[in-house]
Coordinates of C-alpha atoms in Angstrom, one line a residue:
M1 CA 60.5 -19.8 -12.7
L2 CA 61.6 -23.4 -12.8
N3 CA 65.3 -24.0 -12.3
P4 CA 65.9 -27.7 -12.1
R5 CA 69.7 -27.5 -12.1
L6 CA 69.7 -25.1 -9.2
A7 CA 67.2 -27.2 -7.3
A8 CA 69.3 -30.4 -7.9
R9 CA 72.4 -28.7 -6.6
Y10 CA 70.7 -27.5 -3.4
A11 CA 69.0 -30.9 -3.0
K12 CA 72.3 -32.7 -3.3
S13 CA 73.8 -30.4 -0.7
I14 CA 71.0 -31.0 1.8
L15 CA 71.1 -34.8 1.0
D16 CA 74.9 -34.9 1.7
L17 CA 74.6 -32.9 4.9
S18 CA 71.7 -35.1 6.1
I19 CA 73.8 -38.2 5.4
E20 CA 76.7 -36.7 7.3
Q21 CA 74.5 -35.8 10.3
K22 CA 72.6 -39.2 10.1
S23 CA 69.3 -37.5 9.7
M24 CA 68.5 -38.5 6.1
E25 CA 65.2 -40.2 6.9
Q26 CA 64.0 -37.3 8.9
V27 CA 64.9 -34.7 6.2
Y28 CA 63.3 -37.0 3.6
G29 CA 60.0 -36.8 5.6
D30 CA 60.5 -33.0 5.8
M31 CA 60.9 -32.7 2.1
E32 CA 57.9 -34.9 1.5
L33 CA 55.9 -32.5 3.7
I34 CA 57.2 -29.4 1.8
A35 CA 56.3 -31.1 -1.5
K36 CA 52.9 -32.0 -0.3
I37 CA 52.2 -28.5 1.0
S38 CA 53.5 -27.0 -2.2
K39 CA 51.3 -29.2 -4.3
S40 CA 48.1 -28.7 -2.3
N41 CA 48.5 -25.0 -1.5
P42 CA 49.3 -22.6 -4.3
D43 CA 49.2 -19.7 -1.9
F44 CA 52.3 -21.2 -0.2
V45 CA 54.2 -21.3 -3.5
S46 CA 53.0 -17.8 -4.4
M47 CA 54.2 -16.5 -1.0
L48 CA 57.7 -18.0 -1.6
K49 CA 57.9 -16.5 -5.1
S50 CA 56.5 -13.1 -4.2
P51 CA 59.1 -10.3 -4.4
V52 CA 56.8 -8.0 -2.5
I53 CA 56.9 -10.1 0.7
H54 CA 60.0 -9.2 2.8
A55 CA 62.4 -12.0 3.8
D56 CA 61.6 -11.6 7.5
M57 CA 57.9 -12.2 6.8
K58 CA 58.7 -15.2 4.7
I59 CA 60.8 -16.7 7.5
K60 CA 58.0 -16.1 10.0
A61 CA 55.5 -17.7 7.6
L62 CA 57.7 -20.7 7.0
D63 CA 58.3 -21.0 10.8
A64 CA 54.6 -20.9 11.4
I65 CA 53.9 -23.5 8.8
L66 CA 56.9 -25.9 9.2
K67 CA 59.0 -25.3 12.3
K68 CA 57.1 -27.6 14.7
Q69 CA 56.9 -30.4 12.1
V70 CA 60.4 -30.5 10.6
S71 CA 63.9 -31.1 11.8
E72 CA 66.4 -28.4 12.9
L73 CA 68.5 -29.1 9.8
T74 CA 65.5 -28.3 7.5
V75 CA 64.7 -25.2 9.4
L76 CA 68.3 -24.0 9.0
F77 CA 68.1 -24.9 5.4
Y78 CA 65.0 -22.9 4.5
K79 CA 66.4 -20.0 6.5
L80 CA 69.6 -20.1 4.4
L81 CA 67.5 -20.2 1.2
V82 CA 65.6 -17.1 2.3
K83 CA 68.9 -15.4 3.2
K84 CA 70.3 -16.2 -0.3
E85 CA 67.0 -15.2 -1.9
R86 CA 66.4 -18.7 -3.3
E87 CA 63.2 -19.5 -1.3
S88 CA 61.2 -19.6 -4.5
V89 CA 63.0 -22.8 -5.5
L90 CA 62.1 -24.6 -2.2
P91 CA 59.2 -26.7 -3.8
E92 CA 61.6 -27.8 -6.6
I93 CA 64.3 -28.5 -4.2
A94 CA 61.9 -30.7 -2.2
K95 CA 61.0 -32.7 -5.3
A96 CA 64.7 -33.0 -6.4
F97 CA 65.6 -34.2 -2.9
I98 CA 63.0 -36.9 -3.0
E99 CA 64.2 -38.1 -6.4
Q100 CA 67.9 -38.1 -5.2
Y101 CA 66.9 -39.9 -2.0
K102 CA 65.2 -42.6 -4.0
V103 CA 68.3 -43.0 -6.3
F104 CA 70.6 -43.1 -3.3
N105 CA 68.5 -45.8 -1.6
N106 CA 68.0 -47.7 -4.8
I107 CA 64.2 -47.3 -4.7
H108 CA 62.6 -47.7 -8.1
V109 CA 59.3 -46.0 -8.9
V110 CA 56.9 -48.2 -10.9
N111 CA 53.7 -46.7 -12.3
L112 CA 50.8 -49.1 -12.8
T113 CA 47.6 -47.9 -14.6
T114 CA 44.6 -50.2 -14.6
A115 CA 41.0 -50.0 -15.7
V116 CA 39.7 -50.9 -12.2
A117 CA 41.2 -50.7 -8.7
L118 CA 43.3 -53.7 -7.8
S119 CA 43.1 -55.8 -4.6
D120 CA 46.1 -55.8 -2.2
E121 CA 46.8 -59.4 -3.1
L122 CA 47.0 -58.7 -6.8
I123 CA 49.2 -55.7 -6.3
E124 CA 51.6 -57.8 -4.1
S125 CA 51.6 -60.5 -6.8
I126 CA 52.5 -57.9 -9.5
L127 CA 55.3 -56.6 -7.2
E128 CA 56.6 -60.1 -6.7
Q129 CA 56.6 -60.7 -10.5
I130 CA 58.5 -57.4 -11.1
R131 CA 61.1 -58.4 -8.4
A132 CA 61.5 -61.9 -10.0
T133 CA 62.0 -60.5 -13.5
T134 CA 64.2 -57.5 -12.6
D135 CA 67.0 -56.8 -10.1
M136 CA 64.7 -54.4 -8.3
Q137 CA 64.2 -55.1 -4.6
K138 CA 62.9 -51.8 -3.3
I139 CA 59.9 -50.7 -5.4
E140 CA 57.6 -47.8 -4.8
L141 CA 54.4 -48.7 -6.7
Q142 CA 52.2 -45.8 -7.8
T143 CA 48.8 -47.0 -9.0
K144 CA 46.3 -45.1 -11.1
V145 CA 42.8 -46.1 -12.4
D146 CA 42.0 -45.1 -15.9
E147 CA 38.6 -46.5 -17.1
S148 CA 39.5 -45.6 -20.7
L149 CA 41.8 -48.7 -20.8
I150 CA 38.6 -50.9 -20.8
G151 CA 40.7 -53.7 -19.3
G152 CA 44.3 -54.8 -18.7
F153 CA 47.1 -52.5 -17.6
I154 CA 50.0 -50.2 -18.4
L155 CA 53.2 -50.8 -16.5
Q156 CA 55.9 -48.2 -16.6
I157 CA 59.3 -48.7 -15.0
G158 CA 61.6 -45.8 -15.7
D159 CA 61.7 -45.3 -19.4
K160 CA 60.3 -48.7 -20.2
M161 CA 56.6 -49.4 -20.7
V162 CA 54.5 -52.5 -21.0
E163 CA 51.2 -51.8 -22.7
G164 CA 48.7 -54.6 -21.9
S165 CA 45.4 -52.8 -22.2
V166 CA 42.3 -53.7 -24.2
S167 CA 42.1 -50.2 -25.6
Y168 CA 45.7 -50.5 -27.0
D169 CA 44.7 -53.9 -28.6
L170 CA 41.6 -52.3 -30.1
K171 CA 43.7 -49.4 -31.5
Q172 CA 46.1 -51.9 -33.1
I173 CA 43.2 -53.8 -34.7
A174 CA 41.8 -50.5 -36.0
R175 CA 45.1 -49.6 -37.6
Q176 CA 45.2 -52.9 -39.3
F177 CA 41.8 -52.3 -40.7
E178 CA 42.9 -48.8 -41.9
N179 CA 45.8 -50.5 -43.8
N180 CA 43.2 -52.9 -45.4
D181 CA 45.1 -55.9 -44.1
F182 CA 41.8 -57.8 -43.8
I183 CA 40.2 -56.9 -47.0
Y184 CA 40.8 -59.1 -50.1
K185 CA 41.0 -57.3 -53.3
I186 CA 38.7 -58.9 -55.9
R187 CA 39.5 -58.2 -59.6

C-alpha cells in the first residue's frame, strides 16, 4: 500500500541524520541501490510487504542483500523500520529520499525525449542552452528515445514542457484541417 506522506517523513529523518553525521552522499548511494533493487526485483518488494514472513527473517534477508553494500546508518535504519513494522515502505522511502536529496542539493531533473539517440556533444550543447536560459546549474538529464515523435524533441523541466516534435506539428495541422481553416466556402 502506497503511503507517500509516511515515506516522506522517514526520508526526511534519514536525510537530516545523514547530514548531521556527514554521510549524506553515502546514504544517497544506499538509497539509490535500494530503489534499483526494488524496481528490478519484485520478489524483494513482496518479501518486505509479506505479513507471513517474520521480522527476524526479513532482517536476515535484508542483511544478506544489503549489509555488505550499504553504510552502517542505512543498516540501522532498515532494522528500525522492521522493528516498527514499516519495512513495506522502504522502497517508497528510498524514492522519497532521492527526491529530497536532489531538492536539498538544488539538482534539477530534466527529461528529454527525442526521436533518435543523441550524441554526447549534442546533449552537452542542450545542457549548456538550458543553463544559459535558466538559473539551473546542477542538472540531471534523463534521455528517452520515442520513435513516434518522427523528429524533434520534447523537453520537460519540472511542470514546464517544450514540445518541438514533428508529430506534434502534424497533429496541429490535422486539427486545423478538422476546423476547416484551409477550405474556402464557395457559394
